[in-house]
Amino acid sequence: MYNFELVKPTTLQDAVAALKDDDAQALGGGQTLLPTMKARLAMSDKFVALSGVAEIRGICTDDDGRICIGGGTTHADVAKGATDYPALASTAARIGDPAVRNRGTIGGSLANNDPSACYPAAALASNATICTPDREIAADAYFQGMFETALEEGEIITEVKFPVPQKAAYEKFIQPASRFPLVAVFVAKFSDGVRVAVTGASSDGVFRWSEAEAALSDNFSAEAILGLSAPSSDGMISDLHGDATYRAHLVKVMTARAVKAAI
Amino acid sequence: MPKDTGIGASPKRREDVRFLTGKGRYTDDINVAGQAHVVFLRSDVAHGTINGIDTAAAEAMEGVVGVFTAMDFDGVGGIPCGWQITDREGNPMQEPKHPILAEGKVRHVGDPIAAVVAESVSIARDACEAIEVDITSLPAVMDMKKAVQADAPKVHDDLTSNLCYDWGFVEDNRQAVDDAIKSAAHVTTLELVNNRLIANPMEPRVAVGDYARHDDSSTLYTTSQNPHVIRLLMGAFVLGIPEHKLRVVAPDVGGGFGTKIFHYAEEAFCTFAAKQLERPVKWTASRSEAFMSDAHGRDHVTKIELALDADNNFTAVRTETYANMGAYLSTFAPSVPTWLHGTLMAGNYKTPLVYVNVKAVFTNTVPVDAYRGAGRPEATFQLERVVDKAARELGIDPVELRRQNFIREFPYQTPVAVEYDTGDYDATMDKLLEMIDRDGFEARRKESESRGKLRGLGINCYIEACGIAPSKLVGQLGARAGLYESATVRVNATGGLVVMTGSHSHGQGHETSFPQVIADMIGINEDQIEIVHGDTANAPMGMGTYGSRSLAVGGSAMFRATEKIIAKAKKIAAHIMEASDEDIELKDGKFTVAGTDKELAWGDVTLAAYVPHNYPLEDLEPGLEETAFYDPNNFTYPAGAYACEVEVDPETGFVEVLSFAAADDFGNVVNPMIVEGQVHGGLAQGIGQALFENCAYDEDGQLLSASYMDYTMPRAKDLPMFQVDHSCATPCTHNPLGVKGCGEAGAIGSPPSIVNGVLDALASGGHDVGHIDMPLTPAKVWAAMQGTGGTGDGTAHARSVGGPAKNV
């Protein structure tokens, strides 16, 4: 780790102000950033820790019935607190290990947008809204490729609003070493259609599998998926743990399993 | 009633109290006043010419004590290799220099180029980044078969090629083996890879060098399995320090698995720099450094052929193996694919003719050396896989094919030099079948199928040679060391004992099991006996712990020394009780005179030895301390039969191990609980190799599995409850305890069980897959089921280290 300055604001306003510095970077739960800093692969002159900002922590329900989760809320708190959206709570409960879940935050995960992270699939499939101090961003516009998002420099995720689907499930096939998803699929059935978001598979990061969405909107059953071809392996990740063809195949398998679990 | 003391009892491990309560004293816990810290600048390219190293900026940094490059080691020896192999033509192997810091070239990712000693680790790290190294990259030598071609780039420019040696064993059998294969009724051929592994002990390597100006002596604290060997190698061959001026201490060591046997450059560096700078110098490896600097294991590419006659008797085995040595020869690297591998190719079977060819190859990878099992897992894997494949090809029961070819008469002289002293392979197989309810398997398979899963049963045998080793024999085979063991037993005046053993415990539980032996011999409590190890300043010259040798060799030395103690104590007792030596008996800690009611307590005699008022001083020296060196006259040959049931998810290729049973013959067992624990650990590592662990490089020599994000260690959740049995005991015939080694068996015997089981599962689903190379990841199993990923039909890759492109 290189030397750096750490500031720990207690209000959102102070955090936003601190992040106006050119070399300042936000530090959420640090479950990705700290190991990267320790390996000297990431550095910044100033880190703004968000863990002291109480106003971006917590879970509530808004007037539209959406589950609203503060950006600084840990995975463990979502697992315990998102009781009105069991598939989301279950997703949070299966991220990493207890240490990760007790420190890592939903805002940190979505801001990082790791192509193998769990939350991006939940947010995209749920058609969530990502809120920052100045604006609200629809999930479809938010995820812009591997580690790329619609966030501007210094912009903090203050809240994520999840519409609650009629049925939903998240099925994860883990990469055995890191225990990140090798491929994981979040399926959410709303009254106006089904959304299917896939993480771990694509080198563009989380994506929606539109053929599956169409098929499931028509007939919400595992059989509807079994009738489809696996998505194209073009652009899928190939690495030590699975090539593109295997990942494309797993997308189909895990989608069918998620549908089964949702029913 | 189970015993609660002595041989055969299972007292809890006394050392665990300090390990589990954070009171262990590991090398990193040792801080010497005034110490500085070293950080190594390591190569990030696999192969390159060093044009220049500019250290000026680093040297100018505040807090930097010294910056070292190869130039500072002029006149210092390279890291020596402890074993010389003679090739098929009778020539010695090619042996490159292994400098402490890279000289002229870097040869693997992680090769140390420079070292910065500074007031703190972070200053040293900053200074390392300020060093400018000008390197011209060269093509990386990765593929072993290409590496030995005439036009291949060379890892070492001063050698004639990348071939370390081309070894034939037994060379005189070659023609007869070829003829037997030609005339066989059936030949089963299998090409396979034994995947490269990283040992990953929980404690990374650490070294602290200290120099004493007042007497010009050096001390090295290090994470070693054999401090005396390090003292000898480093003192005599690298730094030129006589052994009486060099002390090596290996305190509590948090796991070794082989990779802490070897003498490493960092140890020599810290010892050297401490003297140069007249300051203690400490190095603690990061986990990332461990991945790219601890010697790796395995990494063989093999073709094996098994010839059978019309009655399914094995008539010959022929193998050709490419064994990866990495960039330099680690301490015992040349012996692993040869004497620890070729000598096991008879297995449990009376195959009359065996020929083993091994080509050891230099590549731009981390050096490869012994890892739990060392050579024997590679031998067992190929043999037990080819036997299983033969059974499938011939449509016969794999257990019956094995049984038909079992060796049943002992001692048995194999065609590959070693003589098995004893064993009963039917007994362990019978026991195994009883443990696994083989008859119920079909019903269990149907139950799995009803859930959409494919269930497989994998069964295999193993034999291994351990308790290394007869010094005379290994000397003939090229060892540059003896492989005896030592013990000094010091009895104190008040009757307690201290045993200073040359064995080294780094998880094996010697502090608990060794006293059980002596407690039985004398009849005193185990808590009166202390085991001291790991310090050249107090233990006699010993060879350390590896090759499942501690109890068989070190325990035997302790036994012999204790025999000497008892003989002398009896003389003292005879004098005091005015009886003849021969009439003295020692039982339950009491000396008695046969036929009388005279008796003396153990403590009375030990006190007399040190307060010799009534003592035969004219015939006997006072004191009670004896040393013994024990050199075994053969290896010990643990053997057994293993089985597992696995379930394959045909949609994903995911393999779940449902059960694992191990029936082992370890001869006499001192502490059954510790033996069971050793088997559990070995099984975890063997299953780890079969399903999870893979040290992978890409074509350019970059280490792909360079962290736990990509290198999969087995976890508790991945393993079933193990069924372990060691009741089928045929005691070793040549050591005084009748014991065989047990530390490596689990890792040796289990990989073929898993692969046999998975292939059996796939076959039940109509997938005729000849072989899948380990680790059997879901992606590989699924690909094999699609007919795109199986191997074993002449397609084994020439490198066991696969990149992402094809060999996932």
mmCIF file of N, CA, C and O in Angstrom, chain B residues 587-649:
data_model
loop_
_atom_site.group_PDB
_atom_site.id
_atom_site.type_symbol
_atom_site.label_atom_id
_atom_site.label_comp_id
_atom_site.label_asym_id
_atom_site.label_seq_id
_atom_site.Cartn_x
_atom_site.Cartn_y
_atom_site.Cartn_z
ATOM 1 N N LYS B 587 10.106 -52.005 34.245
ATOM 2 C CA LYS B 587 8.695 -52.045 33.873
ATOM 3 C C LYS B 587 7.945 -51.018 34.723
ATOM 4 O O LYS B 587 8.226 -50.867 35.909
ATOM 5 N N ASP B 588 7.013 -50.319 34.063
ATOM 6 C CA ASP B 588 6.201 -49.318 34.773
ATOM 7 C C ASP B 588 7.058 -48.323 35.564
ATOM 8 O O ASP B 588 6.690 -47.908 36.658
ATOM 9 N N GLY B 589 8.218 -48.009 35.003
ATOM 10 C CA GLY B 589 9.077 -47.028 35.665
ATOM 11 C C GLY B 589 9.783 -47.546 36.895
ATOM 12 O O GLY B 589 10.263 -46.763 37.712
ATOM 13 N N LYS B 590 9.845 -48.865 37.037
ATOM 14 C CA LYS B 590 10.523 -49.447 38.204
ATOM 15 C C LYS B 590 11.544 -50.478 37.745
ATOM 16 O O LYS B 590 11.280 -51.269 36.843
ATOM 17 N N PHE B 591 12.715 -50.431 38.394
ATOM 18 C CA PHE B 591 13.716 -51.472 38.165
ATOM 19 C C PHE B 591 13.522 -52.534 39.241
ATOM 20 O O PHE B 591 13.423 -52.210 40.434
ATOM 21 N N THR B 592 13.475 -53.790 38.811
ATOM 22 C CA THR B 592 13.376 -54.881 39.780
ATOM 23 C C THR B 592 14.463 -55.898 39.487
ATOM 24 O O THR B 592 15.037 -55.916 38.393
ATOM 25 N N VAL B 593 14.727 -56.697 40.474
ATOM 26 C CA VAL B 593 15.690 -57.790 40.299
ATOM 27 C C VAL B 593 14.884 -59.076 40.223
ATOM 28 O O VAL B 593 14.091 -59.373 41.131
ATOM 29 N N ALA B 594 15.091 -59.788 39.117
ATOM 30 C CA ALA B 594 14.300 -60.997 38.894
ATOM 31 C C ALA B 594 14.438 -61.940 40.084
ATOM 32 O O ALA B 594 15.534 -62.144 40.613
ATOM 33 N N GLY B 595 13.326 -62.461 40.550
ATOM 34 C CA GLY B 595 13.333 -63.452 41.621
ATOM 35 C C GLY B 595 13.482 -62.866 43.020
ATOM 36 O O GLY B 595 13.632 -63.607 43.984
ATOM 37 N N THR B 596 13.493 -61.528 43.114
ATOM 38 C CA THR B 596 13.593 -60.907 44.438
ATOM 39 C C THR B 596 12.502 -59.863 44.573
ATOM 40 O O THR B 596 11.794 -59.579 43.602
ATOM 41 N N ASP B 597 12.385 -59.254 45.737
ATOM 42 C CA ASP B 597 11.427 -58.160 45.868
ATOM 43 C C ASP B 597 12.125 -56.802 45.869
ATOM 44 O O ASP B 597 11.562 -55.791 46.251
ATOM 45 N N LYS B 598 13.395 -56.799 45.438
ATOM 46 C CA LYS B 598 14.114 -55.523 45.369
ATOM 47 C C LYS B 598 13.553 -54.672 44.237
ATOM 48 O O LYS B 598 13.267 -55.177 43.155
ATOM 49 N N GLU B 599 13.436 -53.390 44.495
ATOM 50 C CA GLU B 599 13.048 -52.500 43.408
ATOM 51 C C GLU B 599 13.575 -51.091 43.630
ATOM 52 O O GLU B 599 13.852 -50.662 44.744
ATOM 53 N N LEU B 600 13.768 -50.404 42.502
ATOM 54 C CA LEU B 600 14.219 -49.009 42.512
ATOM 55 C C LEU B 600 13.366 -48.245 41.534
ATOM 56 O O LEU B 600 13.042 -48.742 40.449
ATOM 57 N N ALA B 601 13.016 -47.027 41.918
ATOM 58 C CA ALA B 601 12.237 -46.219 40.992
ATOM 59 C C ALA B 601 13.151 -45.643 39.898
ATOM 60 O O ALA B 601 14.369 -45.479 40.109
ATOM 61 N N TRP B 602 12.530 -45.359 38.758
ATOM 62 C CA TRP B 602 13.261 -44.735 37.643
ATOM 63 C C TRP B 602 14.026 -43.498 38.133
ATOM 64 O O TRP B 602 15.199 -43.318 37.827
ATOM 65 N N GLY B 603 13.358 -42.676 38.933
ATOM 66 C CA GLY B 603 13.973 -41.438 39.408
ATOM 67 C C GLY B 603 15.152 -41.671 40.347
ATOM 68 O O GLY B 603 16.084 -40.872 40.379
ATOM 69 N N ASP B 604 15.124 -42.771 41.076
ATOM 70 C CA ASP B 604 16.276 -43.075 41.949
ATOM 71 C C ASP B 604 17.525 -43.324 41.112
ATOM 72 O O ASP B 604 18.630 -42.911 41.451
ATOM 73 N N VAL B 605 17.333 -44.014 40.028
ATOM 74 C CA VAL B 605 18.480 -44.364 39.179
ATOM 75 C C VAL B 605 18.975 -43.131 38.424
ATOM 76 O O VAL B 605 20.177 -42.895 38.302
ATOM 77 N N THR B 606 18.028 -42.318 37.899
ATOM 78 C CA THR B 606 18.483 -41.135 37.155
ATOM 79 C C THR B 606 19.204 -40.172 38.101
ATOM 80 O O THR B 606 20.179 -39.532 37.710
ATOM 81 N N LEU B 607 18.739 -40.090 39.330
ATOM 82 C CA LEU B 607 19.419 -39.221 40.302
ATOM 83 C C LEU B 607 20.825 -39.741 40.591
ATOM 84 O O LEU B 607 21.793 -38.977 40.640
ATOM 85 N N ALA B 608 20.927 -41.054 40.722
ATOM 86 C CA ALA B 608 22.244 -41.655 40.977
ATOM 87 C C ALA B 608 23.216 -41.375 39.834
ATOM 88 O O ALA B 608 24.426 -41.234 40.037
ATOM 89 N N ALA B 609 22.669 -41.270 38.615
ATOM 90 C CA ALA B 609 23.542 -41.031 37.464
ATOM 91 C C ALA B 609 24.212 -39.662 37.544
ATOM 92 O O ALA B 609 25.299 -39.457 37.011
ATOM 93 N N TYR B 610 23.527 -38.721 38.216
ATOM 94 C CA TYR B 610 24.075 -37.366 38.300
ATOM 95 C C TYR B 610 24.614 -37.026 39.694
ATOM 96 O O TYR B 610 25.266 -36.005 39.892
ATOM 97 N N VAL B 611 24.274 -37.865 40.681
ATOM 98 C CA VAL B 611 24.837 -37.719 42.025
ATOM 99 C C VAL B 611 25.494 -39.061 42.348
ATOM 100 O O VAL B 611 24.970 -39.860 43.113
ATOM 101 N N PRO B 612 26.628 -39.320 41.704
ATOM 102 C CA PRO B 612 27.165 -40.691 41.693
ATOM 103 C C PRO B 612 27.925 -41.030 42.972
ATOM 104 O O PRO B 612 29.124 -41.313 42.930
ATOM 105 N N HIS B 613 27.230 -40.991 44.098
ATOM 106 C CA HIS B 613 27.874 -41.354 45.354
ATOM 107 C C HIS B 613 27.996 -42.857 45.491
ATOM 108 O O HIS B 613 29.011 -43.374 45.906
ATOM 109 N N ASN B 614 26.924 -43.525 45.136
ATOM 110 C CA ASN B 614 26.940 -44.991 45.142
ATOM 111 C C ASN B 614 26.798 -45.427 43.695
ATOM 112 O O ASN B 614 25.703 -45.604 43.196
ATOM 113 N N TYR B 615 27.930 -45.554 42.989
ATOM 114 C CA TYR B 615 27.901 -45.624 41.531
ATOM 115 C C TYR B 615 29.145 -46.361 41.038
ATOM 116 O O TYR B 615 30.232 -46.160 41.592
ATOM 117 N N PRO B 616 29.022 -47.172 40.022
ATOM 118 C CA PRO B 616 30.202 -47.932 39.543
ATOM 119 C C PRO B 616 31.115 -47.065 38.681
ATOM 120 O O PRO B 616 31.261 -47.300 37.475
ATOM 121 N N LEU B 617 31.706 -46.019 39.289
ATOM 122 C CA LEU B 617 32.466 -45.043 38.504
ATOM 123 C C LEU B 617 33.647 -45.657 37.767
ATOM 124 O O LEU B 617 34.084 -45.144 36.738
ATOM 125 N N GLU B 618 34.162 -46.773 38.315
ATOM 126 C CA GLU B 618 35.312 -47.399 37.638
ATOM 127 C C GLU B 618 34.911 -48.023 36.302
ATOM 128 O O GLU B 618 35.724 -48.125 35.383
ATOM 129 N N ASP B 619 33.613 -48.396 36.159
ATOM 130 C CA ASP B 619 33.158 -49.051 34.930
ATOM 131 C C ASP B 619 32.272 -48.171 34.061
ATOM 132 O O ASP B 619 32.088 -48.450 32.884
ATOM 133 N N LEU B 620 31.670 -47.165 34.666
ATOM 134 C CA LEU B 620 30.593 -46.457 33.968
ATOM 135 C C LEU B 620 30.748 -44.953 34.182
ATOM 136 O O LEU B 620 30.980 -44.510 35.309
ATOM 137 N N GLU B 621 30.640 -44.193 33.089
ATOM 138 C CA GLU B 621 30.656 -42.733 33.230
ATOM 139 C C GLU B 621 29.383 -42.296 33.953
ATOM 140 O O GLU B 621 28.337 -42.908 33.779
ATOM 141 N N PRO B 622 29.463 -41.207 34.714
ATOM 142 C CA PRO B 622 28.214 -40.677 35.260
ATOM 143 C C PRO B 622 27.380 -40.053 34.146
ATOM 144 O O PRO B 622 27.813 -39.969 33.004
ATOM 145 N N GLY B 623 26.193 -39.609 34.519
ATOM 146 C CA GLY B 623 25.318 -38.963 33.537
ATOM 147 C C GLY B 623 24.476 -39.984 32.804
ATOM 148 O O GLY B 623 24.743 -41.192 32.834
ATOM 149 N N LEU B 624 23.420 -39.481 32.182
ATOM 150 C CA LEU B 624 22.528 -40.370 31.449
ATOM 151 C C LEU B 624 22.053 -39.633 30.198
ATOM 152 O O LEU B 624 21.031 -38.943 30.206
ATOM 153 N N GLU B 625 22.838 -39.738 29.162
ATOM 154 C CA GLU B 625 22.534 -39.053 27.897
ATOM 155 C C GLU B 625 23.135 -39.871 26.769
ATOM 156 O O GLU B 625 24.297 -40.235 26.825
ATOM 157 N N GLU B 626 22.314 -40.186 25.787
ATOM 158 C CA GLU B 626 22.794 -41.045 24.704
ATOM 159 C C GLU B 626 22.306 -40.502 23.362
ATOM 160 O O GLU B 626 21.213 -39.924 23.263
ATOM 161 N N THR B 627 23.115 -40.737 22.371
ATOM 162 C CA THR B 627 22.765 -40.330 21.011
ATOM 163 C C THR B 627 22.766 -41.555 20.114
ATOM 164 O O THR B 627 23.601 -42.444 20.295
ATOM 165 N N ALA B 628 21.841 -41.604 19.201
ATOM 166 C CA ALA B 628 21.858 -42.670 18.202
ATOM 167 C C ALA B 628 21.591 -42.076 16.827
ATOM 168 O O ALA B 628 20.827 -41.118 16.688
ATOM 169 N N PHE B 629 22.257 -42.628 15.854
ATOM 170 C CA PHE B 629 21.978 -42.322 14.446
ATOM 171 C C PHE B 629 21.408 -43.590 13.831
ATOM 172 O O PHE B 629 21.991 -44.660 13.983
ATOM 173 N N TYR B 630 20.292 -43.471 13.164
ATOM 174 C CA TYR B 630 19.655 -44.656 12.597
ATOM 175 C C TYR B 630 19.596 -44.518 11.088
ATOM 176 O O TYR B 630 19.064 -43.540 10.556
ATOM 177 N N ASP B 631 20.169 -45.491 10.425
ATOM 178 C CA ASP B 631 20.128 -45.501 8.964
ATOM 179 C C ASP B 631 19.322 -46.718 8.533
ATOM 180 O O ASP B 631 19.734 -47.861 8.766
ATOM 181 N N PRO B 632 18.155 -46.526 7.929
ATOM 182 C CA PRO B 632 17.297 -47.672 7.613
ATOM 183 C C PRO B 632 17.945 -48.542 6.532
ATOM 184 O O PRO B 632 18.704 -48.029 5.708
ATOM 185 N N ASN B 633 17.635 -49.826 6.545
ATOM 186 C CA ASN B 633 18.200 -50.648 5.473
ATOM 187 C C ASN B 633 17.226 -50.877 4.330
ATOM 188 O O ASN B 633 17.543 -51.576 3.377
ATOM 189 N N ASN B 634 16.058 -50.240 4.402
ATOM 190 C CA ASN B 634 15.133 -50.284 3.273
ATOM 191 C C ASN B 634 14.156 -49.129 3.461
ATOM 192 O O ASN B 634 14.098 -48.512 4.524
ATOM 193 N N PHE B 635 13.404 -48.838 2.417
ATOM 194 C CA PHE B 635 12.268 -47.929 2.563
ATOM 195 C C PHE B 635 11.176 -48.673 3.327
ATOM 196 O O PHE B 635 11.223 -49.894 3.491
ATOM 197 N N THR B 636 10.146 -47.949 3.783
ATOM 198 C CA THR B 636 8.928 -48.638 4.225
ATOM 199 C C THR B 636 7.922 -48.505 3.084
ATOM 200 O O THR B 636 7.995 -47.563 2.287
ATOM 201 N N TYR B 637 6.998 -49.461 3.029
ATOM 202 C CA TYR B 637 6.092 -49.523 1.879
ATOM 203 C C TYR B 637 4.628 -49.526 2.326
ATOM 204 O O TYR B 637 3.957 -50.555 2.304
ATOM 205 N N PRO B 638 4.117 -48.370 2.725
ATOM 206 C CA PRO B 638 2.686 -48.301 3.006
ATOM 207 C C PRO B 638 1.919 -48.602 1.722
ATOM 208 O O PRO B 638 2.384 -48.293 0.624
ATOM 209 N N ALA B 639 0.773 -49.197 1.869
ATOM 210 C CA ALA B 639 -0.033 -49.529 0.698
ATOM 211 C C ALA B 639 -1.481 -49.554 1.130
ATOM 212 O O ALA B 639 -1.785 -49.604 2.318
ATOM 213 N N GLY B 640 -2.360 -49.518 0.148
ATOM 214 C CA GLY B 640 -3.764 -49.561 0.517
ATOM 215 C C GLY B 640 -4.666 -49.507 -0.684
ATOM 216 O O GLY B 640 -4.221 -49.573 -1.831
ATOM 217 N N ALA B 641 -5.938 -49.391 -0.381
ATOM 218 C CA ALA B 641 -6.951 -49.314 -1.428
ATOM 219 C C ALA B 641 -7.894 -48.173 -1.070
ATOM 220 O O ALA B 641 -8.289 -48.029 0.089
ATOM 221 N N TYR B 642 -8.213 -47.350 -2.068
ATOM 222 C CA TYR B 642 -9.037 -46.162 -1.863
ATOM 223 C C TYR B 642 -10.254 -46.223 -2.782
ATOM 224 O O TYR B 642 -10.186 -46.802 -3.870
ATOM 225 N N ALA B 643 -11.320 -45.603 -2.345
ATOM 226 C CA ALA B 643 -12.507 -45.529 -3.205
ATOM 227 C C ALA B 643 -13.272 -44.258 -2.915
ATOM 228 O O ALA B 643 -13.268 -43.755 -1.789
ATOM 229 N N CYS B 644 -13.922 -43.758 -3.938
ATOM 230 C CA CYS B 644 -14.806 -42.619 -3.723
ATOM 231 C C CYS B 644 -16.040 -42.770 -4.586
ATOM 232 O O CYS B 644 -16.025 -43.464 -5.601
ATOM 233 N N GLU B 645 -17.096 -42.142 -4.150
ATOM 234 C CA GLU B 645 -18.277 -42.007 -4.998
ATOM 235 C C GLU B 645 -18.454 -40.533 -5.302
ATOM 236 O O GLU B 645 -18.340 -39.686 -4.411
ATOM 237 N N VAL B 646 -18.685 -40.263 -6.579
ATOM 238 C CA VAL B 646 -18.860 -38.880 -7.005
ATOM 239 C C VAL B 646 -20.180 -38.755 -7.746
ATOM 240 O O VAL B 646 -20.717 -39.739 -8.261
ATOM 241 N N GLU B 647 -20.671 -37.543 -7.771
ATOM 242 C CA GLU B 647 -21.873 -37.261 -8.541
ATOM 243 C C GLU B 647 -21.543 -36.123 -9.498
ATOM 244 O O GLU B 647 -21.013 -35.096 -9.062
ATOM 245 N N VAL B 648 -21.835 -36.341 -10.772
ATOM 246 C CA VAL B 648 -21.591 -35.315 -11.778
ATOM 247 C C VAL B 648 -22.926 -34.705 -12.171
ATOM 248 O O VAL B 648 -23.891 -35.425 -12.430
ATOM 249 N N ASP B 649 -22.958 -33.376 -12.199
ATOM 250 C CA ASP B 649 -24.129 -32.674 -12.713
ATOM 251 C C ASP B 649 -23.956 -32.565 -14.226
ATOM 252 O O ASP B 649 -23.094 -31.809 -14.691
#
